[in-house]
Structure formats: C-alpha cells, structure tokens
mmCIF file of C-alpha atoms and ligand atoms in Angstrom:
data_model
loop_
_atom_site.group_PDB
_atom_site.id
_atom_site.type_symbol
_atom_site.label_atom_id
_atom_site.label_comp_id
_atom_site.label_asym_id
_atom_site.label_seq_id
_atom_site.Cartn_x
_atom_site.Cartn_y
_atom_site.Cartn_z
ATOM 1 C CA UNK A 167 95.233 90.210 101.121
ATOM 2 C CA UNK A 168 94.257 93.019 98.827
ATOM 3 C CA UNK A 169 97.409 93.731 96.947
ATOM 4 C CA UNK A 170 96.152 96.890 95.280
ATOM 5 C CA UNK A 171 95.459 98.441 98.561
ATOM 6 C CA UNK A 172 99.030 97.573 99.921
ATOM 7 C CA UNK A 173 100.640 98.973 96.817
ATOM 8 C CA UNK A 174 98.561 102.078 97.153
ATOM 9 C CA UNK A 175 99.608 102.439 100.918
ATOM 10 C CA UNK A 176 103.348 101.843 100.052
ATOM 11 C CA UNK A 177 103.104 104.580 97.460
ATOM 12 C CA UNK A 178 101.601 106.883 99.840
ATOM 13 C CA UNK A 179 104.347 106.359 102.447
ATOM 14 C CA UNK A 180 106.987 106.850 99.783
ATOM 15 C CA UNK A 181 105.299 110.184 98.755
ATOM 16 C CA UNK A 182 105.205 111.199 102.399
ATOM 17 C CA UNK A 183 109.011 110.856 102.410
ATOM 18 C CA UNK A 184 109.231 113.470 99.778
ATOM 19 C CA UNK A 185 106.706 115.574 101.558
ATOM 20 C CA UNK A 186 109.232 117.645 103.523
ATOM 21 C CA UNK A 187 111.449 118.363 100.659
ATOM 22 C CA UNK A 188 108.411 119.331 98.590
ATOM 23 C CA UNK A 189 107.016 121.575 101.248
ATOM 24 C CA UNK A 190 110.407 123.419 101.525
ATOM 25 C CA UNK A 191 110.552 123.784 97.704
ATOM 26 C CA UNK A 192 106.999 125.001 97.427
ATOM 27 C CA UNK A 193 107.367 127.282 100.394
ATOM 28 C CA UNK A 194 103.913 126.000 101.587
ATOM 29 C CA UNK A 195 102.255 127.422 98.577
ATOM 30 C CA UNK A 196 100.469 125.602 95.735
ATOM 31 C CA UNK A 197 103.059 125.231 92.977
ATOM 32 C CA UNK A 198 100.558 126.085 90.224
ATOM 33 C CA UNK A 199 98.513 128.874 91.529
ATOM 34 C CA UNK A 200 100.421 129.907 94.511
ATOM 35 C CA UNK A 201 97.537 129.630 96.915
ATOM 36 C CA UNK A 202 98.709 129.500 100.559
ATOM 37 C CA UNK A 203 97.127 128.660 103.754
ATOM 38 C CA UNK A 204 95.361 125.693 102.239
ATOM 39 C CA UNK A 205 95.927 121.982 102.477
ATOM 40 C CA UNK A 206 98.537 120.905 100.011
ATOM 41 C CA UNK A 207 98.519 117.494 98.423
ATOM 42 C CA UNK A 208 101.295 115.826 96.387
ATOM 43 C CA UNK A 209 100.262 115.398 92.717
ATOM 44 C CA UNK A 210 102.436 113.069 90.527
ATOM 45 C CA UNK A 211 102.936 114.410 87.018
ATOM 46 C CA UNK A 212 102.263 111.671 84.535
ATOM 47 C CA UNK A 213 103.831 109.531 83.192
ATOM 48 C CA UNK A 214 104.331 108.356 86.835
ATOM 49 C CA UNK A 215 107.709 106.829 87.458
ATOM 50 C CA UNK A 216 108.004 103.474 89.261
ATOM 51 C CA UNK A 217 109.649 105.139 92.293
ATOM 52 C CA UNK A 218 108.262 108.463 93.273
ATOM 53 C CA UNK A 219 110.538 111.235 92.213
ATOM 54 C CA UNK A 220 110.737 114.742 93.617
ATOM 55 C CA UNK A 221 111.050 116.362 90.189
ATOM 56 C CA UNK A 222 107.819 114.533 89.043
ATOM 57 C CA UNK A 223 105.729 115.813 91.988
ATOM 58 C CA UNK A 224 103.938 119.128 92.535
ATOM 59 C CA UNK A 225 102.480 120.223 95.750
ATOM 60 C CA UNK A 226 99.002 121.504 94.880
ATOM 61 C CA UNK A 227 96.068 123.200 96.567
ATOM 62 C CA UNK A 228 92.677 121.426 96.625
ATOM 63 C CA UNK A 229 91.362 123.432 93.671
ATOM 64 C CA UNK A 230 94.241 122.523 91.281
ATOM 65 C CA UNK A 231 94.406 119.005 92.366
ATOM 66 C CA UNK A 232 90.809 118.395 91.978
ATOM 67 C CA UNK A 233 90.563 119.916 88.526
ATOM 68 C CA UNK A 234 93.553 118.067 87.237
ATOM 69 C CA UNK A 235 92.140 114.787 88.390
ATOM 70 C CA UNK A 236 88.710 115.490 87.106
ATOM 71 C CA UNK A 237 88.857 117.493 83.788
ATOM 72 C CA UNK A 238 85.043 117.886 83.895
ATOM 73 C CA UNK A 239 85.397 120.085 86.902
ATOM 74 C CA UNK A 240 87.935 122.514 85.299
ATOM 75 C CA UNK A 241 86.968 126.157 85.769
ATOM 76 C CA UNK A 242 88.804 128.129 82.997
ATOM 77 C CA UNK A 243 89.263 131.230 85.072
ATOM 78 C CA UNK A 244 91.149 129.469 87.918
ATOM 79 C CA UNK A 245 93.886 128.676 85.435
ATOM 80 C CA UNK A 246 94.718 132.274 84.631
ATOM 81 C CA UNK A 247 97.390 131.745 87.214
ATOM 82 C CA UNK A 248 99.236 129.930 84.528
ATOM 83 C CA UNK A 249 100.280 133.299 83.013
ATOM 84 C CA UNK A 250 102.932 133.087 85.612
ATOM 85 C CA UNK A 251 103.275 129.319 86.060
ATOM 86 C CA UNK A 252 104.162 128.750 82.387
ATOM 87 C CA UNK A 253 107.457 130.479 83.111
ATOM 88 C CA UNK A 254 108.175 128.528 86.231
ATOM 89 C CA UNK A 255 111.693 127.192 86.734
ATOM 90 C CA UNK A 256 110.239 124.010 87.863
ATOM 91 C CA UNK A 257 109.884 121.629 84.897
ATOM 92 C CA UNK A 258 106.981 119.712 86.427
ATOM 93 C CA UNK A 259 105.042 122.915 86.981
ATOM 94 C CA UNK A 260 105.813 124.134 83.447
ATOM 95 C CA UNK A 261 104.808 120.884 81.921
ATOM 96 C CA UNK A 262 101.327 120.998 83.644
ATOM 97 C CA UNK A 263 100.977 124.623 82.967
ATOM 98 C CA UNK A 264 101.406 124.101 79.092
ATOM 99 C CA UNK A 265 99.427 120.904 79.105
ATOM 100 C CA UNK A 266 96.589 122.612 80.844
ATOM 101 C CA UNK A 267 96.804 125.639 78.347
ATOM 102 C CA UNK A 268 96.614 123.258 75.493
ATOM 103 C CA UNK A 269 93.460 121.819 76.977
ATOM 104 C CA UNK A 270 92.027 125.268 77.632
ATOM 105 C CA UNK A 271 93.033 126.724 74.296
ATOM 106 C CA UNK A 272 89.879 125.439 72.623
ATOM 107 C CA UNK A 273 87.711 127.047 75.251
ATOM 108 C CA UNK A 274 89.428 130.363 76.017
ATOM 109 C CA UNK A 275 91.203 132.842 73.794
ATOM 110 C CA UNK A 276 93.497 134.048 76.612
ATOM 111 C CA UNK A 277 94.791 130.408 76.867
ATOM 112 C CA UNK A 278 95.424 130.161 73.182
ATOM 113 C CA UNK A 279 97.337 133.534 73.309
ATOM 114 C CA UNK A 280 99.425 132.348 76.154
ATOM 115 C CA UNK A 281 100.442 129.211 74.409
ATOM 116 C CA UNK A 282 101.649 131.136 71.364
ATOM 117 C CA UNK A 283 104.049 133.046 73.791
ATOM 118 C CA UNK A 284 105.260 129.969 75.480
ATOM 119 C CA UNK A 285 108.900 129.027 74.963
ATOM 120 C CA UNK A 286 109.924 125.546 76.037
ATOM 121 C CA UNK A 287 113.231 123.767 76.327
ATOM 122 C CA UNK A 288 113.133 120.834 73.900
ATOM 123 C CA UNK A 289 113.330 118.226 76.598
ATOM 124 C CA UNK A 290 110.401 119.849 78.407
ATOM 125 C CA UNK A 291 108.354 120.060 75.208
ATOM 126 C CA UNK A 292 109.001 116.290 74.715
ATOM 127 C CA UNK A 293 107.446 115.520 78.091
ATOM 128 C CA UNK A 294 104.379 117.732 77.579
ATOM 129 C CA UNK A 295 102.745 115.218 75.334
ATOM 130 C CA UNK A 296 103.099 112.505 77.825
ATOM 131 C CA UNK A 297 101.373 114.333 80.572
ATOM 132 C CA UNK A 298 98.058 114.112 78.958
ATOM 133 C CA UNK A 299 94.990 115.522 80.556
ATOM 134 C CA UNK A 300 92.123 113.254 79.271
ATOM 135 C CA UNK A 301 88.474 113.357 79.859
ATOM 136 C CA UNK A 302 87.515 109.930 81.057
ATOM 137 C CA UNK A 303 84.804 108.433 78.984
ATOM 138 C CA UNK A 304 82.244 106.416 80.774
HETATM 139 ZN ZN1 ZN B 1336 96.524 125.794 93.236
#
C-alpha cells in the first residue's frame, strides 16, 4: 500500500512515545514563546534524525509551529519572545531561536541587535546552519 503514508504514521507514533517526556520537560508550555493553555505540537529540529530524538524535538504552540513551517506567515513581533529563548538551556530551542533571529535580522533591527549579543557554544553554532529556515519557492 502507500508506503509514504505508513512511514508517516510510524513516525507519528514514535514521536508520541516522546510526548510524555517532552510535556514534562516543557512543563506544558511552548518551548519557544512559553505560551500555555494551548495545544502543543512536537516539532523536529532539522536536520531530522532517522530515529526521533528527544533533544531534537521541541514542543510548540500553534503560532510558533505554523510560522516555522511556513516562513511566509512569519509575524516578526511574535518572535520578540526570542529575547529570552536565545539564552535557553535547551540546545534545540537555542538553535531555532538563533536561526529565526538570523532570518529576521534583515527585517527587524531588534533581531539584528539580539544576534550581536548572542553567545553560542561552538557545537551549537555548528548546528545552526544546518537548521535552515527557507522560503519554499513555487
Ligand atoms: Zn510558541
């Protein structure tokens, strides 16, 4: 039958297994903007490993999730939350924060200023360029 569909379902159930641990880590808040009381979705930070890994996953609110998946829908002001997230002790959150700031730096002065303050461990800096947010061309 449709292999792509089965693979997708298998992935989802593997991600579900991580769900509890993620929820505990995130304390039921979005791991980027700290929104609470909203539906949280598991987001895998690219590059996506073959087997889902807790450290490569973030639990995100619909706003963060949607905008990360659809750069065209990015609302610059939503990402002011990154002022805090860029100092997260969670490497995956830090990677997305910096990656998003790099994306926003062209559009917003505050993002460019935050980037200048950012301090990154070398191994995190290395991963940033892999987690590229791209605008899909049609
Ligand atoms: Zn969020």
